[in-house]
Coordinates of C-alpha atoms in Angstrom, one line a residue:
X28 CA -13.1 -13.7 -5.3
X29 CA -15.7 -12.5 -8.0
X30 CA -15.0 -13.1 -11.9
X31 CA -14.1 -10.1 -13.7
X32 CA -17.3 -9.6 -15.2
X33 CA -18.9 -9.7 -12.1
X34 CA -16.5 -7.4 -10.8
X35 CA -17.4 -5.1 -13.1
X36 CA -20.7 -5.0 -12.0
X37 CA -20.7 -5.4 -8.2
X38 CA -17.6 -3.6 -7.1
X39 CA -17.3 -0.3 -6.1
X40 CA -20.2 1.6 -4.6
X41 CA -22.0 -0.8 -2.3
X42 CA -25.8 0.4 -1.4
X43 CA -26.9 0.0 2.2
X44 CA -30.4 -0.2 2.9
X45 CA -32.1 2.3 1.1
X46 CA -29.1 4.0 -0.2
X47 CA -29.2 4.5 -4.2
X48 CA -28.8 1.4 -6.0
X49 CA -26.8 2.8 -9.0
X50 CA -23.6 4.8 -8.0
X51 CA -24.8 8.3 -6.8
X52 CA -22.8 11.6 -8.5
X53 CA -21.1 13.4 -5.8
X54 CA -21.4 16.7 -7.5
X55 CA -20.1 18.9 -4.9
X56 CA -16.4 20.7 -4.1
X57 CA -17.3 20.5 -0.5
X58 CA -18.1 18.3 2.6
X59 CA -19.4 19.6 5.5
X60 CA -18.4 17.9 9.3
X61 CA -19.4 18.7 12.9
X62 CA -16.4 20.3 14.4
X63 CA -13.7 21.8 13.4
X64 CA -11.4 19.1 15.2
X65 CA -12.3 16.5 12.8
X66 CA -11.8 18.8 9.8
X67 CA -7.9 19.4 11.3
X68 CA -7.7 15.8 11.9
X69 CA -8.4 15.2 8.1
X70 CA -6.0 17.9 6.9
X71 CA -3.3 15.8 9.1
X72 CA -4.1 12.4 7.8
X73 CA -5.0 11.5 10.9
X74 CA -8.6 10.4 9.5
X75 CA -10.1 9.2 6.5
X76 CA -12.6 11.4 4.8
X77 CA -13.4 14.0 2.4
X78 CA -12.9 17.9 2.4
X79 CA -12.4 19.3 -1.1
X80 CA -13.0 17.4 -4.3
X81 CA -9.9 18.9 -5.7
X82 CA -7.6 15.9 -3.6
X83 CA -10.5 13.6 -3.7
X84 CA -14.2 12.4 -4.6
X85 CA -16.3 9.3 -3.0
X86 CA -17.8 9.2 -6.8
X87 CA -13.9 8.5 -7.7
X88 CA -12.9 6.2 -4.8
X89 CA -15.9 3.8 -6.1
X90 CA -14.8 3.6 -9.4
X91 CA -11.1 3.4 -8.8
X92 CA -11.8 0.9 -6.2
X93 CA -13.4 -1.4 -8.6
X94 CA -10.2 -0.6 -11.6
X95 CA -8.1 -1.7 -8.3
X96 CA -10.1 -5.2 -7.4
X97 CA -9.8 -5.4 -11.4
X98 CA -6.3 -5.1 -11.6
X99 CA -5.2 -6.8 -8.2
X100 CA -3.8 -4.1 -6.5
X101 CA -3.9 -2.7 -2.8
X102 CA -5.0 1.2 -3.7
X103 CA -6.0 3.1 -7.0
X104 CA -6.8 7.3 -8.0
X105 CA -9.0 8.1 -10.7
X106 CA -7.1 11.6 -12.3
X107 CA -8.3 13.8 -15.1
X108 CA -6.5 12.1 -18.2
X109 CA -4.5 9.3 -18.7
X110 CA -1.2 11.6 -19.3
X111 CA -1.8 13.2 -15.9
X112 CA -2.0 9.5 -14.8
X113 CA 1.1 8.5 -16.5
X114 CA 2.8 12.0 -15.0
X115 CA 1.9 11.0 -11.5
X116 CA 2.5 7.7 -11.3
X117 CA 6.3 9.0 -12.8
X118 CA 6.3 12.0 -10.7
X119 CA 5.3 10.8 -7.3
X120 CA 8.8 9.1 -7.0
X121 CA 10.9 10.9 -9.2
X122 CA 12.3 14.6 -9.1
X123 CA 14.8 16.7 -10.5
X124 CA 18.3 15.0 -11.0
X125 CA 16.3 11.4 -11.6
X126 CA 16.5 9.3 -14.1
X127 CA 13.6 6.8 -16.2
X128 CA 14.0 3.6 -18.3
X129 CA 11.4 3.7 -20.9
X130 CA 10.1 1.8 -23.7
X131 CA 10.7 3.4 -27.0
X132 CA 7.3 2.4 -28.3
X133 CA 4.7 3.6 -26.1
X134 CA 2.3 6.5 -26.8
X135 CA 3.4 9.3 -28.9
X136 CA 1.8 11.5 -26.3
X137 CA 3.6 9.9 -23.0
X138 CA 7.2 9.5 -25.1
X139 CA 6.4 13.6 -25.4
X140 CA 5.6 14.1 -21.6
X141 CA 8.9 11.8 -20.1
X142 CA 11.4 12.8 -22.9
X143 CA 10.2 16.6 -23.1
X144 CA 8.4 17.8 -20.4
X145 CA 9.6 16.2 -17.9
X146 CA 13.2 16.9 -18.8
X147 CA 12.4 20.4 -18.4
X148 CA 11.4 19.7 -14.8
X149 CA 14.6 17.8 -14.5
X150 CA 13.9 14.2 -15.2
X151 CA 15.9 12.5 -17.5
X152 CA 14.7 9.3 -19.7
X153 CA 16.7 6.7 -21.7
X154 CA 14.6 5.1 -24.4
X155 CA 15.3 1.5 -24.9
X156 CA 14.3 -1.1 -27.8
X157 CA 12.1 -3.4 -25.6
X158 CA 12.9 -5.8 -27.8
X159 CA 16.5 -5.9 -26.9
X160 CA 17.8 -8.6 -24.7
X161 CA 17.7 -8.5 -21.3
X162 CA 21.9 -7.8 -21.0
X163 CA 21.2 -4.6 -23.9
X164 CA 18.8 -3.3 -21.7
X165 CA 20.8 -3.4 -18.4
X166 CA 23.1 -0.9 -20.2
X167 CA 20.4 1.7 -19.9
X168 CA 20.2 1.5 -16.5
X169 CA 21.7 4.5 -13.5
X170 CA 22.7 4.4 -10.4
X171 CA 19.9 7.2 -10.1
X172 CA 17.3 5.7 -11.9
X173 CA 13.9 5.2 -10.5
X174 CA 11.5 3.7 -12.2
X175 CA 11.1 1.8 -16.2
X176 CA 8.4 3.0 -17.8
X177 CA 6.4 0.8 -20.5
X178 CA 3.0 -0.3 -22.2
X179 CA 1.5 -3.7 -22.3
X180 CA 0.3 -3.1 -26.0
X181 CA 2.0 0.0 -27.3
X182 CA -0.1 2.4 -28.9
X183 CA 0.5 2.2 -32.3
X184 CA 3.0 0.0 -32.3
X185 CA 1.4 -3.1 -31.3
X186 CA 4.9 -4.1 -29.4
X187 CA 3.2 -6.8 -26.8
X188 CA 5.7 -6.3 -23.6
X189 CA 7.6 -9.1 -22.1
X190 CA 6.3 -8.0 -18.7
X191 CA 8.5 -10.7 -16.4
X192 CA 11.5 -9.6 -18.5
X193 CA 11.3 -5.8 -18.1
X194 CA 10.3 -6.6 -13.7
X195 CA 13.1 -8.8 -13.8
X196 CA 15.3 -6.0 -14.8
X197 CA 13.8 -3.2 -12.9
X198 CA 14.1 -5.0 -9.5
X199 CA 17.8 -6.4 -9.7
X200 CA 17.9 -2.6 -9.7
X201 CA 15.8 -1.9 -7.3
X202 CA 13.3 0.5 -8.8
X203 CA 9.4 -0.1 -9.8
X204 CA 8.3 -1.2 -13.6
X205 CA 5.2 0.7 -14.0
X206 CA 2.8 -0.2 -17.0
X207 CA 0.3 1.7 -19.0
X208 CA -2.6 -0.8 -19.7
X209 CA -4.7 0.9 -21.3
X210 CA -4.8 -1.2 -24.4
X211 CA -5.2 -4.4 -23.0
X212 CA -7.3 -3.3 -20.0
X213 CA -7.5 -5.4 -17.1
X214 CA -10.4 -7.7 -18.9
X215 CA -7.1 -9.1 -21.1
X216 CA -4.1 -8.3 -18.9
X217 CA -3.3 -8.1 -14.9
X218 CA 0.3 -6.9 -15.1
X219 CA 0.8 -7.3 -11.4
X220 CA 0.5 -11.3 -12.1
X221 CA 3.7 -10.9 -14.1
X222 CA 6.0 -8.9 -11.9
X223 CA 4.5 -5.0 -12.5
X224 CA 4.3 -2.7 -9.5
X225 CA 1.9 0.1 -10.8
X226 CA -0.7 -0.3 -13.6
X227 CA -1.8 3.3 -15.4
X228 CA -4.7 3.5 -17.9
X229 CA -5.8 6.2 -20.0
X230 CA -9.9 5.4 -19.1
X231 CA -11.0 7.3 -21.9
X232 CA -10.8 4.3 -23.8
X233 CA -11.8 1.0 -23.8
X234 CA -12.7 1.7 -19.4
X235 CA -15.6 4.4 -20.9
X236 CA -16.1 2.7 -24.2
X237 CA -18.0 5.0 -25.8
X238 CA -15.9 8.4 -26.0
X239 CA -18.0 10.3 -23.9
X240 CA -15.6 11.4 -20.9
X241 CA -11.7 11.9 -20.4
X242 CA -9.8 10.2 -17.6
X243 CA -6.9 8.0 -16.5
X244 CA -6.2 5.7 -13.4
X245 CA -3.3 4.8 -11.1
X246 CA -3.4 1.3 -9.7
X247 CA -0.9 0.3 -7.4
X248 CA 0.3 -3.1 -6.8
X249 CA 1.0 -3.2 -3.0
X250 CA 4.1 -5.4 -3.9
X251 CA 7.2 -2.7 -4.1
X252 CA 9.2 -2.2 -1.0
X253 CA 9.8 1.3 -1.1
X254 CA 11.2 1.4 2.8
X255 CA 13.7 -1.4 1.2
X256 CA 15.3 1.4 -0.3
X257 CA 14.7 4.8 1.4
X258 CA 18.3 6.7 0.0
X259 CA 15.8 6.2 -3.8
X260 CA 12.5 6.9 -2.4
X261 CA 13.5 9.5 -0.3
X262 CA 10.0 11.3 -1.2
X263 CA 7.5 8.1 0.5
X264 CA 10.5 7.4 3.5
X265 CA 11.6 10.4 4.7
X266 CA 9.3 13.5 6.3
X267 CA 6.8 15.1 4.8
X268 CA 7.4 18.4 6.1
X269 CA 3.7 19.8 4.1
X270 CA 2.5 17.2 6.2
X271 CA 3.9 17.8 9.6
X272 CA 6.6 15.2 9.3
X273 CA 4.4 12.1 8.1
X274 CA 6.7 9.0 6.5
X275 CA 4.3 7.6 4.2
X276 CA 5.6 4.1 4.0
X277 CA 5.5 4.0 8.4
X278 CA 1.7 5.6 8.3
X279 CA 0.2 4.4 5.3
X280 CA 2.4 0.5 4.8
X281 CA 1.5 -0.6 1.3
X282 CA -1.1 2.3 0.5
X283 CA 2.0 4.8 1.0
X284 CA 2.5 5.4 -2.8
X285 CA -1.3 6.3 -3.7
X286 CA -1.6 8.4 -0.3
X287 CA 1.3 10.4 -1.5
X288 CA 0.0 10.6 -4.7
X289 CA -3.3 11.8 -3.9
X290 CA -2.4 14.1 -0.6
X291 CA 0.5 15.6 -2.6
X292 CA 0.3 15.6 -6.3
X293 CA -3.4 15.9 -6.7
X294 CA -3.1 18.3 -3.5
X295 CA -0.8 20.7 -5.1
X296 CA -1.7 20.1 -8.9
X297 CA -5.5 19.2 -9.2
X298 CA -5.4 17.1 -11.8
X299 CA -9.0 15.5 -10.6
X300 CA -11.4 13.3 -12.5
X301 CA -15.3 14.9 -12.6
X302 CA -17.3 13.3 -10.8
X303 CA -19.6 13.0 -13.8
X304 CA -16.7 11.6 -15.7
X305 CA -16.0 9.2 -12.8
X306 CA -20.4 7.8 -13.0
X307 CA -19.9 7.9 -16.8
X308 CA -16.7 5.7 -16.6
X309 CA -18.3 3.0 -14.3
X310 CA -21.3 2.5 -16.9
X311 CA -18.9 1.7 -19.4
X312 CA -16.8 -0.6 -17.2
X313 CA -20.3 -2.8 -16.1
X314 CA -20.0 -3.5 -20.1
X315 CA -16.2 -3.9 -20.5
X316 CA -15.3 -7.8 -20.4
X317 CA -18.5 -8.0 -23.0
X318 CA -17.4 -5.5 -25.3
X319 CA -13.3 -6.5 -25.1
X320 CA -15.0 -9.8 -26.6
X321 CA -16.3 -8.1 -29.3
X322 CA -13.6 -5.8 -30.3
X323 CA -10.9 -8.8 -30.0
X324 CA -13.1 -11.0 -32.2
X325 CA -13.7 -8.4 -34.6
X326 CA -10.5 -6.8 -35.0
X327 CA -9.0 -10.5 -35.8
X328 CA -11.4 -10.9 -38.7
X329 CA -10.7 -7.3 -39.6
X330 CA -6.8 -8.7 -39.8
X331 CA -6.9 -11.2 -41.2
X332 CA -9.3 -9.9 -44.5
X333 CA -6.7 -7.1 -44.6
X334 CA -4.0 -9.7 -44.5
X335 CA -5.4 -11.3 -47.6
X336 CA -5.8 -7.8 -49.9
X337 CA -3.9 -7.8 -53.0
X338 CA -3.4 -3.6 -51.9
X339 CA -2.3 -4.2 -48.3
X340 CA 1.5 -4.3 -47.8
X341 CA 1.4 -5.2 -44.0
X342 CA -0.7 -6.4 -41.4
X343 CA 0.4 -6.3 -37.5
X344 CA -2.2 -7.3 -35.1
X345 CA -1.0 -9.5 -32.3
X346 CA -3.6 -11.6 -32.5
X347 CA -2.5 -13.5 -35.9
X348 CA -0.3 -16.5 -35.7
X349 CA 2.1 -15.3 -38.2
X350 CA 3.0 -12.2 -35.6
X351 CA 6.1 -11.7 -34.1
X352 CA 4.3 -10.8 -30.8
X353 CA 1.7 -13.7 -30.9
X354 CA 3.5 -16.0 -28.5
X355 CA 3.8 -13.4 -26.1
X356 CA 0.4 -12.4 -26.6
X357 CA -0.8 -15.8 -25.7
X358 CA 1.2 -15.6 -22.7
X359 CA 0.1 -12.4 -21.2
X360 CA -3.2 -12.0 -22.9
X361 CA -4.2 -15.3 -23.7
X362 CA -8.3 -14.5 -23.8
X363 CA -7.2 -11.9 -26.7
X364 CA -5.3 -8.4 -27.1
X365 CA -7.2 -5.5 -27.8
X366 CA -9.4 -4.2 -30.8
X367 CA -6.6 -2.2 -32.8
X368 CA -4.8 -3.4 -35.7
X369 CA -2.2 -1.5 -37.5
X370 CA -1.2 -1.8 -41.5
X371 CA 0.2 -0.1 -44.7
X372 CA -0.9 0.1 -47.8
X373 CA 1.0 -0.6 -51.3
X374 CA 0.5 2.9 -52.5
X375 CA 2.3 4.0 -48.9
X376 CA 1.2 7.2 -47.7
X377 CA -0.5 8.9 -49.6
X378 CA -2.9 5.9 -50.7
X379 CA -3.4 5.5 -46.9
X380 CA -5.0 9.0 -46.9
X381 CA -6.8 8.4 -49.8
X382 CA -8.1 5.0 -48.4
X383 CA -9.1 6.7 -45.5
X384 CA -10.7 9.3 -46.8
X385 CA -13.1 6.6 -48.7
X386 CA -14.5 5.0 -45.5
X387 CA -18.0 5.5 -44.8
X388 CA -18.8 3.7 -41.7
X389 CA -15.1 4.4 -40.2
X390 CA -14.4 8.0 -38.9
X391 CA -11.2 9.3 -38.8
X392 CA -10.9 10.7 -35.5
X393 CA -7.7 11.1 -32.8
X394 CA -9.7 8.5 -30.6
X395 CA -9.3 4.9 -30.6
X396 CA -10.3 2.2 -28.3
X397 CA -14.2 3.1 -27.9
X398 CA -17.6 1.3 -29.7
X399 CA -17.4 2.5 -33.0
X400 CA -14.5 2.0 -35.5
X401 CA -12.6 4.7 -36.0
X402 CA -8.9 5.1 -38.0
X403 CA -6.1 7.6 -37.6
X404 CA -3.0 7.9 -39.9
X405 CA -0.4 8.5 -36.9
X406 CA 2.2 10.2 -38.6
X407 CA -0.3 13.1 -39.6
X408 CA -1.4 13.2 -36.2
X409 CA -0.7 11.9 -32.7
X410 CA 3.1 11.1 -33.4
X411 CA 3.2 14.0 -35.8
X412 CA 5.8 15.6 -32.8
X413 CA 8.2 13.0 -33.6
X414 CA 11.1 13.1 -36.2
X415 CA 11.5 10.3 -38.7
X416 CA 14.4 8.7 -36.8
X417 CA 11.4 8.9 -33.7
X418 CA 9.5 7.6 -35.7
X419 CA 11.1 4.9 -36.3
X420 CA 12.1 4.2 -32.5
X421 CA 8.1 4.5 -31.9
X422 CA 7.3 1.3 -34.3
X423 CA 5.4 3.9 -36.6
X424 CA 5.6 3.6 -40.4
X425 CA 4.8 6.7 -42.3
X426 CA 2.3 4.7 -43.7
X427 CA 1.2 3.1 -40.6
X428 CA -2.6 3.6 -40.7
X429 CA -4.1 2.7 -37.1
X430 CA -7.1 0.7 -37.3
X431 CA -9.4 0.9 -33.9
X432 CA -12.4 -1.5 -34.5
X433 CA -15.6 -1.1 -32.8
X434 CA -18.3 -3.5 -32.1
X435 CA -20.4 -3.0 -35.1
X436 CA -21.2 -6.2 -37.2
X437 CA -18.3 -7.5 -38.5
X438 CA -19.8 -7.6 -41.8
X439 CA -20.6 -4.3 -42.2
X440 CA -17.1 -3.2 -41.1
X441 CA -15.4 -5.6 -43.4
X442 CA -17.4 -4.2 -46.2
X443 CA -16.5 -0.4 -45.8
X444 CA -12.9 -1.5 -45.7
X445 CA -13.5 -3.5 -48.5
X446 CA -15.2 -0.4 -50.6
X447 CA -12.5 2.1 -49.3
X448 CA -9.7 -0.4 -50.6
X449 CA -10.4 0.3 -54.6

């Protein structure tokens, strides 16, 4: 088994002799075969290949197979954002009458799609502390509940997940923990080593690294036993009447979950990643484990000059001793976190806009997790959905100011912060 750096380089698309060296663009909705047998037998599942790049793209499968050798898992779909990965990877084993476990401080956008949204399709979601001990959050917990939802860093929280504790509680009830790590990436994190069944990143970040093309991933451990349970996963052990009666988990064994994900979801919704996006995405993960490096490094000198300004209330960054997250941090992430830092200012919100509006080098922009530093008051804007008492639930101060630091010099980032703070 390859390093992860040399993962990121090798994996994937694989030239033969004389094929292309660097990952070709399959920029086609088509593919053309010989006879019109094969083309049925694909339509059945009966063969491997492609048809329409609305279900699927060998641009796609390259780079998701090398976000799946990243992560550890068995099979992985690139889609067109991480929320429609987060969607699927919720929605491929849970339908109206269901029921989610979910962590109350991830991503103002995903608390939005599983607590909205997907309550209108009939879904319902219980949002826990993930702090709370392990017998707190077994209250939470239905006899139809499928799945617990949660991020390895929450976004902007900063909550580090106690990954083992939160599997340990999803399987004594029989259901999957999936975890967005998107923060973290696989360069910092492997879930799966901890007891996760699915992994979901939002790629647009740290994956692409250069905010140049939307996309999301679904990774999929291989370790669930959905035929262990077949009365709760009716939808991967039971007939798939659109598919002439396939079972999933008796065709497919442990690639049942991504087959149906794919052949299904992205069948019937379309929620595909370009294939431009896809060959943009692997460029930025051949530099991934080098930039993580950077961003880690600089965003703990980043916290700890902020931690030392007379007009900074609070610093959390899990990467400082004095955090409450720290020893988990070393546990699951022990070659560093990710490259965002949250804090307040004395003057509370309205000096945060006014620092903000200050910076020179620093854009204020609704990204994060890319090269250049960027900040974003999330109160104003990504959470902005969410009522104070949300709020609150979310880890997000109203003067919470979310830090993303890029890979600049560190100097030169420390000194616009430095000239903003006045």
């Amino acid at each position: 088994m390859y390093k992860k750096e040399t993962i990121c380089i090798q994996s994937g698309w694989k030239p033969k002799n004389g094929e292309a060296r660097v990952l070709p663009i399959y920029q086609s909705t088509t593919f053309k075969y010989e006879s019109s047998e094969q083309m049925g037998r694909l339509f059945d599942l009966e063969e491997s290949g492609y048809f329409y790049s609305r279900l699927q793209n060998p641009t796609n499968d390259f780079v998701a197979q090398k976000i799946c050798e990243l992560e550890g898992g068995v099979a992985a779909m690139l889609t067109s954002s991480g929320q429609a990965a987060n969607h699927y990877a919720v929605f491929n084993i849970c339908e109206a009458g269901d029921h989610v476990v979910m962590s109350s401080t991830v991503y103002g956008g995903s608390f939005n799609l599983i607590t909205c949204t997907m309550k209108k399709m009939g879904i319902e979601c219980t949002v826990v502390d993930p702090d709370l001990p392990a017998e707190e959050l077994e209250k939470a917990f239905r006899e139809n509940t499928k799945c617990v939802f949660a991020e390895t860093i929450a976004n902007p929280a900063l909550v580090v997940l106690d990954i083992e504790k939160f599997a340990a509680l999803a399987h004594a009830h029989h259901v999957p923990l999936i975890v967005d790590n998107t923060f973290a990436t696989p360069v910092n994190c492997n879930p799966f080593k901890w007891g996760a069944d699915i992994v979901t990143h939002s790629t647009t970040k740290y994956m692409d690294g250069h905010a140049m093309a939307v996309g999301g991933c679904i990774v999929d451990s291989g370790n669930f036993d959905w035929a262990a349970y077949p009365e709760k996963f009716p939808g991967l052990c039971t007939p798939d009447e659109s598919y002439h009666g396939i079972v999933y988990t008796e065709k497919f064994g442990k690639a049942a979950y991504i087959t149906k994900a794919t052949s299904q979801l992205m069948r019937d919704l379309g929620s595909i990643q370009s294939p431009q996006n896809a060959f943009l995405l692997n460029v930025g993960l051949e530099t991934l484990p080098l930039r993580m490096e950077r961003h880690c490094y600089n965003a703990l000198k980043c916290a700890e000059f902020l931690q030392n300004h007379e007009k900074v209330a609070w610093v959390n960054y899990p990467g400082l001793a004095e955090n409450k997250y720290y020893e988990l941090a070393k546990k699951y992430m022990p070659d560093g976190t990710c490259g965002v830092i949250s804090f307040g200012l004395k003057g509370g919100r309205e000096a945060a806009a006014e620092m903000m509006d200050r910076l020179k080098l620093a854009a204020i922009v609704t990204h994060v997790a890319d090269a250049r530093t960027s900040v974003l008051h999330p109160a104003s804007h990504t959470h902005r959905q969410m009522n104070d008492e949300q709020l609150k639930e979310a880890g997000v101060a109203p003067d919470l100011i979310r830090l993303s630091v890029g890979i600049e010099h560190i100097d030169d980032i420390i000194a616009d912060l430095a000239q903003a703070l006045i």
